[in-house]
Amino acid sequence: IAICAYVGEIAAGSVVRYAGAIQQLIQALTDLMSAWTRLHRNRAVMEEYLAYLDLKDVKKKGTIPVEKRRDGKFLIEFRNVSFRYPGTEKYVLKGMNVTLEIGERMALVGPNGSGKTTFIKLLCRLYDPTEGSILLNGVDIRKYDYQEYMQLFSVVFQDFQIFPFALGEYVAGSGQVERERAMDAIRRGGLEELLGKMPEGLNTMLNRDFSDQGVEISGGEAQKLAMARAIYKNAPFVILDEPTAALDAIAESEMYKMVNNLVEDHTALFISHRLSSTQFCDRILFLEHGMIVEDGTHEELMKRKGKYARMF
Ligand code: ADP
């Protein structure tokens, strides 16, 4: 271009135009290259993902439908259950025998690593016992249809995630949102204030991953939202793993009050380090090294002056 301009073949003004065109070409080639690289990189990820989707579901062997009971009369029994995580030697639960009665509010307490979360994971069939069995109304839970069995539980795990869905979809856990029910769950979860901040109500996106209008929520709000989701599901068993870890003392006390009302005729199981939760429970199970070492009411265990009393 410079030479052409020098010998007078093109006008000086054209130099700028041609130079710009060349620059655009270079930019376009660079973009093309980086898009190509990204495609390749994503293909590797997609292959993993598709292989994951193709994994055989080992949980779907059971066929027995779960009895639909309006009275919520479901009895769960751990019979001689021992468990070690796949690929490890150490038993995390050892010969556990316990019956979870209907309508009870139970607290599962014990030192870190005593197996509380593992207990819940087995109950929810995220793992199967290494030895022994878990029975629902006298039948091994592995024999039940997995999807139906899962309908029995509303669980809030410690490490729940807030996904970038619309608020309503998140609470319903589905694209089909029963709006009244979702609003009710959000209110009962103590999130009326948050709802007020949401510009598009139930359609507001959670976090900004996919939408600039998305709303970022705090750790405490996230915990309440996870609760709202459990309320929406309205399952006979409510299980809360450290439900108050991200809450301050007042929010914690409110949460217990709310849960207390919420569970009325449901069976509730709390896992908590904060023993303030145990006082309103009908029954306390104290876990240590994968075994239930104490089982009783708060008063009984306090009188016994054992491990629970010491921890309390
Ligand atoms: P808690 O809830 O009482 O704190 P957990 O049930 O989380 O205890 O853990 C009990 C034990 O199991 C701990 O020693 C922990 O290291 C071990 N554990 C937990 N999850 C896994 C896993 N996915 N693989 C192997 N070991 C695990």
CSV table of C-alpha atoms and ligand atoms in Angstrom, one decimal:
chain,number,residue,atom,x,y,z
A,1,ILE,CA,0.0,0.0,0.0
A,2,ALA,CA,2.9,2.3,0.9
A,3,ILE,CA,4.6,1.7,-2.4
A,4,CYS,CA,1.4,2.1,-4.4
A,5,ALA,CA,0.7,5.4,-2.6
A,6,TYR,CA,4.4,6.5,-3.1
A,7,VAL,CA,4.2,6.0,-6.9
A,8,GLY,CA,0.9,7.7,-7.0
A,9,GLU,CA,-1.2,4.6,-7.9
A,10,ILE,CA,-3.6,5.1,-5.1
A,11,ALA,CA,-4.8,8.2,-3.4
A,12,ALA,CA,-3.4,9.0,0.1
A,13,GLY,CA,-7.0,8.7,1.5
A,14,SER,CA,-7.2,5.1,0.3
A,15,VAL,CA,-4.1,4.1,2.4
A,16,VAL,CA,-6.1,4.4,5.6
A,17,ARG,CA,-9.0,2.4,4.1
A,18,TYR,CA,-6.8,-0.4,2.9
A,19,ALA,CA,-4.7,-0.5,6.1
A,20,GLY,CA,-8.0,-0.7,8.1
A,21,ALA,CA,-9.2,-3.6,5.9
A,22,ILE,CA,-6.0,-5.5,6.5
A,23,GLN,CA,-6.2,-4.9,10.2
A,24,GLN,CA,-9.8,-6.3,10.2
A,25,LEU,CA,-8.7,-9.3,8.3
A,26,ILE,CA,-6.0,-10.1,10.8
A,27,GLN,CA,-8.5,-9.6,13.7
A,28,ALA,CA,-11.0,-11.9,12.0
A,29,LEU,CA,-8.3,-14.6,11.5
A,30,THR,CA,-7.3,-14.4,15.1
A,31,ASP,CA,-10.9,-14.7,16.2
A,32,LEU,CA,-11.4,-17.7,13.9
A,33,MET,CA,-8.3,-19.4,15.4
A,34,SER,CA,-9.5,-18.8,18.9
A,35,ALA,CA,-13.0,-20.0,18.1
A,36,TRP,CA,-11.5,-23.1,16.6
A,37,THR,CA,-9.4,-23.8,19.7
A,38,ARG,CA,-12.4,-23.3,21.9
A,39,LEU,CA,-14.4,-25.7,19.9
A,40,HIS,CA,-11.7,-28.3,20.3
A,41,ARG,CA,-11.4,-27.7,24.0
A,42,ASN,CA,-15.2,-27.9,24.5
A,43,ARG,CA,-15.4,-31.1,22.5
A,44,ALA,CA,-13.2,-32.8,25.1
A,45,VAL,CA,-15.4,-31.6,27.9
A,46,MET,CA,-18.6,-32.6,25.9
A,47,GLU,CA,-17.2,-36.1,25.5
A,48,GLU,CA,-16.8,-36.5,29.3
A,49,TYR,CA,-20.3,-35.1,29.8
A,50,LEU,CA,-21.9,-37.4,27.3
A,51,ALA,CA,-20.1,-40.3,28.7
A,52,TYR,CA,-21.4,-39.3,32.1
A,53,LEU,CA,-25.0,-39.1,30.8
A,54,ASP,CA,-24.6,-42.6,29.3
A,55,LEU,CA,-23.6,-44.1,32.7
A,56,LYS,CA,-26.0,-46.8,33.6
A,57,ASP,CA,-28.2,-45.9,36.6
A,58,VAL,CA,-27.6,-48.5,39.2
A,59,LYS,CA,-30.2,-47.0,41.5
A,60,LYS,CA,-33.1,-47.8,39.2
A,61,LYS,CA,-33.3,-51.5,39.9
A,62,GLY,CA,-36.2,-51.4,42.4
A,63,THR,CA,-39.7,-51.7,41.1
A,64,ILE,CA,-42.1,-51.7,44.0
A,65,PRO,CA,-44.1,-48.5,44.2
A,66,VAL,CA,-44.1,-46.6,47.4
A,67,GLU,CA,-47.4,-46.8,49.2
A,68,LYS,CA,-49.1,-43.4,49.1
A,69,ARG,CA,-50.2,-42.7,52.6
A,70,ARG,CA,-52.0,-39.6,53.5
A,71,ASP,CA,-51.3,-40.3,57.2
A,72,GLY,CA,-47.6,-40.3,56.5
A,73,LYS,CA,-47.2,-43.6,58.3
A,74,PHE,CA,-43.7,-44.4,57.1
A,75,LEU,CA,-41.4,-46.3,59.3
A,76,ILE,CA,-37.7,-46.4,58.6
A,77,GLU,CA,-35.4,-48.9,60.2
A,78,PHE,CA,-31.6,-49.2,59.9
A,79,ARG,CA,-30.9,-52.9,60.6
A,80,ASN,CA,-27.2,-53.7,61.3
A,81,VAL,CA,-26.1,-51.1,58.8
A,82,SER,CA,-22.3,-50.8,58.3
A,83,PHE,CA,-20.8,-48.6,55.6
A,84,ARG,CA,-17.5,-47.7,54.1
A,85,TYR,CA,-17.1,-45.4,51.2
A,86,PRO,CA,-16.2,-47.1,47.9
A,87,GLY,CA,-12.5,-47.6,47.6
A,88,THR,CA,-11.8,-47.0,51.3
A,89,GLU,CA,-11.1,-49.4,54.2
A,90,LYS,CA,-12.4,-47.5,57.1
A,91,TYR,CA,-16.0,-48.1,58.3
A,92,VAL,CA,-17.8,-44.8,58.7
A,93,LEU,CA,-20.9,-46.5,60.1
A,94,LYS,CA,-20.7,-49.6,62.2
A,95,GLY,CA,-23.5,-52.0,62.9
A,96,MET,CA,-26.2,-49.3,63.2
A,97,ASN,CA,-29.6,-50.3,64.5
A,98,VAL,CA,-32.2,-47.5,64.8
A,99,THR,CA,-35.8,-46.9,64.0
A,100,LEU,CA,-37.1,-43.5,62.9
A,101,GLU,CA,-40.6,-43.1,64.2
A,102,ILE,CA,-43.2,-41.1,62.4
A,103,GLY,CA,-44.0,-37.6,63.3
A,104,GLU,CA,-40.9,-37.3,65.5
A,105,ARG,CA,-38.5,-34.5,65.5
A,106,MET,CA,-35.1,-36.0,65.8
A,107,ALA,CA,-31.7,-34.4,66.1
A,108,LEU,CA,-28.6,-36.2,65.0
A,109,VAL,CA,-25.6,-34.8,66.9
A,110,GLY,CA,-22.0,-35.8,67.5
A,111,PRO,CA,-18.5,-34.7,66.8
A,112,ASN,CA,-17.2,-33.9,63.3
A,113,GLY,CA,-16.6,-36.9,61.2
A,114,SER,CA,-18.8,-39.2,63.3
A,115,GLY,CA,-20.9,-40.1,60.3
A,116,LYS,CA,-24.0,-37.9,60.5
A,117,THR,CA,-24.0,-36.8,56.9
A,118,THR,CA,-23.2,-40.3,55.8
A,119,PHE,CA,-26.2,-41.6,57.7
A,120,ILE,CA,-28.4,-39.2,55.7
A,121,LYS,CA,-26.7,-40.1,52.4
A,122,LEU,CA,-27.6,-43.8,53.0
A,123,LEU,CA,-31.1,-42.9,54.0
A,124,CYS,CA,-31.5,-41.0,50.7
A,125,ARG,CA,-29.9,-43.8,48.7
A,126,LEU,CA,-27.0,-41.8,47.5
A,127,TYR,CA,-25.0,-44.9,48.6
A,128,ASP,CA,-26.1,-48.4,49.5
A,129,PRO,CA,-25.0,-49.9,52.8
A,130,THR,CA,-21.9,-52.1,52.7
A,131,GLU,CA,-23.6,-54.5,55.2
A,132,GLY,CA,-27.0,-54.7,56.6
A,133,SER,CA,-30.1,-53.1,55.2
A,134,ILE,CA,-32.4,-50.1,55.5
A,135,LEU,CA,-36.1,-50.9,55.6
A,136,LEU,CA,-39.1,-48.7,54.8
A,137,ASN,CA,-42.3,-50.2,56.3
A,138,GLY,CA,-40.5,-53.5,56.5
A,139,VAL,CA,-39.2,-53.7,52.9
A,140,ASP,CA,-35.6,-53.1,51.9
A,141,ILE,CA,-35.4,-49.6,50.3
A,142,ARG,CA,-33.4,-51.0,47.4
A,143,LYS,CA,-36.6,-52.8,46.2
A,144,TYR,CA,-38.6,-49.6,45.8
A,145,ASP,CA,-38.8,-47.6,42.7
A,146,TYR,CA,-36.0,-45.0,43.1
A,147,GLN,CA,-38.0,-42.0,41.9
A,148,GLU,CA,-40.9,-42.8,44.1
A,149,TYR,CA,-38.7,-43.4,47.1
A,150,MET,CA,-37.1,-40.0,46.6
A,151,GLN,CA,-40.5,-38.3,46.8
A,152,LEU,CA,-40.5,-39.2,50.5
A,153,PHE,CA,-37.7,-36.8,51.3
A,154,SER,CA,-37.2,-33.1,51.5
A,155,VAL,CA,-33.5,-32.7,52.1
A,156,VAL,CA,-31.3,-29.7,52.6
A,157,PHE,CA,-27.7,-30.7,52.5
A,158,GLN,CA,-24.9,-28.6,53.8
A,159,ASP,CA,-23.4,-28.1,50.3
A,160,PHE,CA,-26.5,-27.2,48.4
A,161,GLN,CA,-26.0,-25.0,45.3
A,162,ILE,CA,-27.8,-21.9,44.1
A,163,PHE,CA,-28.3,-22.5,40.3
A,164,PRO,CA,-28.8,-19.7,37.8
A,165,PHE,CA,-32.5,-20.4,37.4
A,166,ALA,CA,-35.5,-18.2,37.9
A,167,LEU,CA,-36.5,-18.0,41.5
A,168,GLY,CA,-39.7,-19.9,41.0
A,169,GLU,CA,-38.1,-22.7,39.1
A,170,TYR,CA,-35.4,-23.0,41.7
A,171,VAL,CA,-37.9,-23.4,44.5
A,172,ALA,CA,-40.1,-25.8,42.5
A,173,GLY,CA,-37.1,-27.8,41.2
A,174,SER,CA,-38.9,-27.8,37.9
A,175,GLY,CA,-39.8,-25.8,34.9
A,176,GLN,CA,-43.5,-26.2,35.9
A,177,VAL,CA,-44.0,-23.9,38.7
A,178,GLU,CA,-47.1,-23.8,40.8
A,179,ARG,CA,-46.9,-20.2,41.5
A,180,GLU,CA,-49.1,-19.9,44.6
A,181,ARG,CA,-47.4,-22.9,46.2
A,182,ALA,CA,-44.0,-21.4,45.4
A,183,MET,CA,-44.9,-18.0,46.9
A,184,ASP,CA,-46.2,-19.7,50.0
A,185,ALA,CA,-43.0,-21.7,50.3
A,186,ILE,CA,-40.9,-18.6,49.9
A,187,ARG,CA,-42.9,-16.7,52.5
A,188,ARG,CA,-42.8,-19.6,55.0
A,189,GLY,CA,-39.1,-19.9,54.4
A,190,GLY,CA,-38.8,-16.4,55.8
A,191,LEU,CA,-37.9,-14.7,52.5
A,192,GLU,CA,-40.7,-12.2,52.0
A,193,GLU,CA,-38.1,-9.4,52.1
A,194,LEU,CA,-36.0,-11.0,49.4
A,195,LEU,CA,-39.1,-11.4,47.2
A,196,GLY,CA,-39.7,-7.7,47.6
A,197,LYS,CA,-36.2,-7.1,46.1
A,198,MET,CA,-36.8,-9.3,43.1
A,199,PRO,CA,-37.7,-7.0,40.1
A,200,GLU,CA,-39.6,-9.7,38.3
A,201,GLY,CA,-40.9,-11.7,41.2
A,202,LEU,CA,-40.7,-15.5,40.7
A,203,ASN,CA,-39.3,-14.9,37.2
A,204,THR,CA,-36.2,-13.1,38.5
A,205,MET,CA,-33.0,-15.0,37.7
A,206,LEU,CA,-30.8,-16.0,40.6
A,207,ASN,CA,-27.3,-14.7,40.3
A,208,ARG,CA,-25.9,-13.0,37.2
A,209,ASP,CA,-24.4,-16.0,35.3
A,210,PHE,CA,-27.0,-15.8,32.6
A,211,SER,CA,-28.7,-12.5,33.2
A,212,ASP,CA,-27.6,-9.0,34.0
A,213,GLN,CA,-30.9,-8.5,35.8
A,214,GLY,CA,-30.2,-11.5,38.0
A,215,VAL,CA,-30.1,-11.0,41.8
A,216,GLU,CA,-27.1,-12.1,43.9
A,217,ILE,CA,-28.3,-13.4,47.3
A,218,SER,CA,-26.4,-13.7,50.6
A,219,GLY,CA,-25.4,-16.9,52.3
A,220,GLY,CA,-28.2,-16.6,54.8
A,221,GLU,CA,-30.8,-16.0,52.1
A,222,ALA,CA,-29.4,-19.0,50.1
A,223,GLN,CA,-29.9,-21.2,53.1
A,224,LYS,CA,-33.5,-20.0,53.5
A,225,LEU,CA,-34.1,-20.5,49.8
A,226,ALA,CA,-32.9,-24.1,50.1
A,227,MET,CA,-35.4,-24.4,53.0
A,228,ALA,CA,-38.2,-22.9,50.8
A,229,ARG,CA,-37.4,-25.6,48.2
A,230,ALA,CA,-37.8,-28.3,50.8
A,231,ILE,CA,-41.1,-26.7,52.0
A,232,TYR,CA,-42.4,-26.6,48.4
A,233,LYS,CA,-41.7,-30.3,48.0
A,234,ASN,CA,-43.8,-31.1,51.1
A,235,ALA,CA,-42.4,-34.6,51.6
A,236,PRO,CA,-43.2,-36.7,54.7
A,237,PHE,CA,-39.6,-36.7,55.8
A,238,VAL,CA,-37.8,-33.4,56.2
A,239,ILE,CA,-34.0,-33.6,56.7
A,240,LEU,CA,-31.9,-30.6,57.4
A,241,ASP,CA,-28.1,-30.9,57.5
A,242,GLU,CA,-26.7,-28.0,59.5
A,243,PRO,CA,-29.6,-25.8,58.4
A,244,THR,CA,-28.4,-22.8,60.3
A,245,ALA,CA,-24.7,-22.7,59.6
A,246,ALA,CA,-24.9,-19.5,57.6
A,247,LEU,CA,-27.4,-17.7,59.8
A,248,ASP,CA,-27.0,-15.3,62.6
A,249,ALA,CA,-28.4,-16.0,66.1
A,250,ILE,CA,-31.7,-14.3,65.5
A,251,ALA,CA,-32.3,-15.8,62.1
A,252,GLU,CA,-31.3,-19.1,63.6
A,253,SER,CA,-33.9,-18.9,66.3
A,254,GLU,CA,-36.6,-17.8,63.7
A,255,MET,CA,-35.6,-20.7,61.5
A,256,TYR,CA,-36.2,-23.2,64.3
A,257,LYS,CA,-39.6,-21.7,65.1
A,258,MET,CA,-40.5,-21.9,61.5
A,259,VAL,CA,-39.2,-25.4,61.1
A,260,ASN,CA,-41.1,-26.4,64.2
A,261,ASN,CA,-44.4,-25.2,62.6
A,262,LEU,CA,-43.5,-26.6,59.3
A,263,VAL,CA,-42.9,-30.1,60.3
A,264,GLU,CA,-46.1,-30.6,62.3
A,265,ASP,CA,-47.1,-34.0,61.1
A,266,HIS,CA,-43.9,-34.6,59.2
A,267,THR,CA,-40.9,-36.5,60.5
A,268,ALA,CA,-38.0,-34.2,60.8
A,269,LEU,CA,-34.3,-35.0,61.2
A,270,PHE,CA,-31.9,-32.3,62.1
A,271,ILE,CA,-28.1,-32.4,62.0
A,272,SER,CA,-26.6,-29.7,63.9
A,273,HIS,CA,-23.5,-28.7,65.8
A,274,ARG,CA,-25.4,-26.0,67.5
A,275,LEU,CA,-27.1,-27.8,70.3
A,276,SER,CA,-29.8,-25.0,70.6
A,277,SER,CA,-31.7,-27.0,68.0
A,278,THR,CA,-31.9,-30.1,70.1
A,279,GLN,CA,-34.1,-28.8,72.8
A,280,PHE,CA,-37.3,-28.7,70.7
A,281,CYS,CA,-36.6,-32.2,69.3
A,282,ASP,CA,-38.5,-35.2,70.7
A,283,ARG,CA,-35.5,-37.4,70.4
A,284,ILE,CA,-31.8,-37.0,70.2
A,285,LEU,CA,-29.4,-39.5,68.6
A,286,PHE,CA,-25.7,-39.0,69.6
A,287,LEU,CA,-23.3,-40.4,67.1
A,288,GLU,CA,-19.7,-41.2,67.7
A,289,HIS,CA,-17.3,-43.2,65.5
A,290,GLY,CA,-20.2,-44.4,63.3
A,291,MET,CA,-22.3,-45.7,66.2
A,292,ILE,CA,-25.3,-44.4,68.1
A,293,VAL,CA,-24.0,-44.2,71.6
A,294,GLU,CA,-26.8,-42.3,73.2
A,295,ASP,CA,-30.5,-42.1,72.3
A,296,GLY,CA,-33.2,-40.3,74.2
A,297,THR,CA,-34.9,-37.0,75.0
A,298,HIS,CA,-32.9,-33.9,75.9
A,299,GLU,CA,-33.9,-34.3,79.6
A,300,GLU,CA,-33.0,-38.0,79.7
A,301,LEU,CA,-29.7,-37.5,78.1
A,302,MET,CA,-28.9,-34.5,80.4
A,303,LYS,CA,-29.7,-36.7,83.4
A,304,ARG,CA,-27.5,-39.4,82.2
A,305,LYS,CA,-24.6,-37.0,82.2
A,306,GLY,CA,-22.9,-38.8,79.3
A,307,LYS,CA,-21.4,-37.5,76.1
A,308,TYR,CA,-24.4,-35.5,75.0
A,309,ALA,CA,-24.6,-33.7,78.4
A,310,ARG,CA,-20.9,-32.9,78.1
A,311,MET,CA,-21.2,-31.6,74.6
A,312,PHE,CA,-24.3,-29.6,75.5
B,1,ADP,P1,-20.2,-35.7,60.0
B,1,ADP,O1,-21.4,-35.3,59.1
B,1,ADP,O2,-20.6,-36.4,61.3
B,1,ADP,O3,-19.2,-34.6,60.2
B,1,ADP,P2,-19.5,-37.4,57.7
B,1,ADP,O4,-20.5,-38.4,57.6
B,1,ADP,O5,-19.4,-36.2,56.8
B,1,ADP,O6,-19.4,-36.9,59.2
B,1,ADP,O7,-18.1,-38.1,57.5
B,1,ADP,C1,-17.8,-39.3,58.3
B,1,ADP,C2,-16.4,-39.8,57.8
B,1,ADP,O8,-16.5,-40.3,56.4
B,1,ADP,C3,-15.3,-38.8,57.9
B,1,ADP,O9,-14.1,-39.5,58.4
B,1,ADP,C4,-15.1,-38.5,56.4
B,1,ADP,O10,-13.7,-38.2,56.2
B,1,ADP,C5,-15.5,-39.7,55.7
B,1,ADP,N1,-16.0,-39.4,54.3
B,1,ADP,C6,-17.1,-38.5,54.1
B,1,ADP,N2,-17.3,-38.5,52.8
B,1,ADP,C7,-16.5,-39.3,52.2
B,1,ADP,C8,-16.3,-39.7,50.8
B,1,ADP,N3,-17.0,-39.2,49.8
B,1,ADP,N4,-15.3,-40.6,50.6
B,1,ADP,C9,-14.5,-41.1,51.6
B,1,ADP,N5,-14.7,-40.8,52.9
B,1,ADP,C10,-15.6,-39.9,53.2
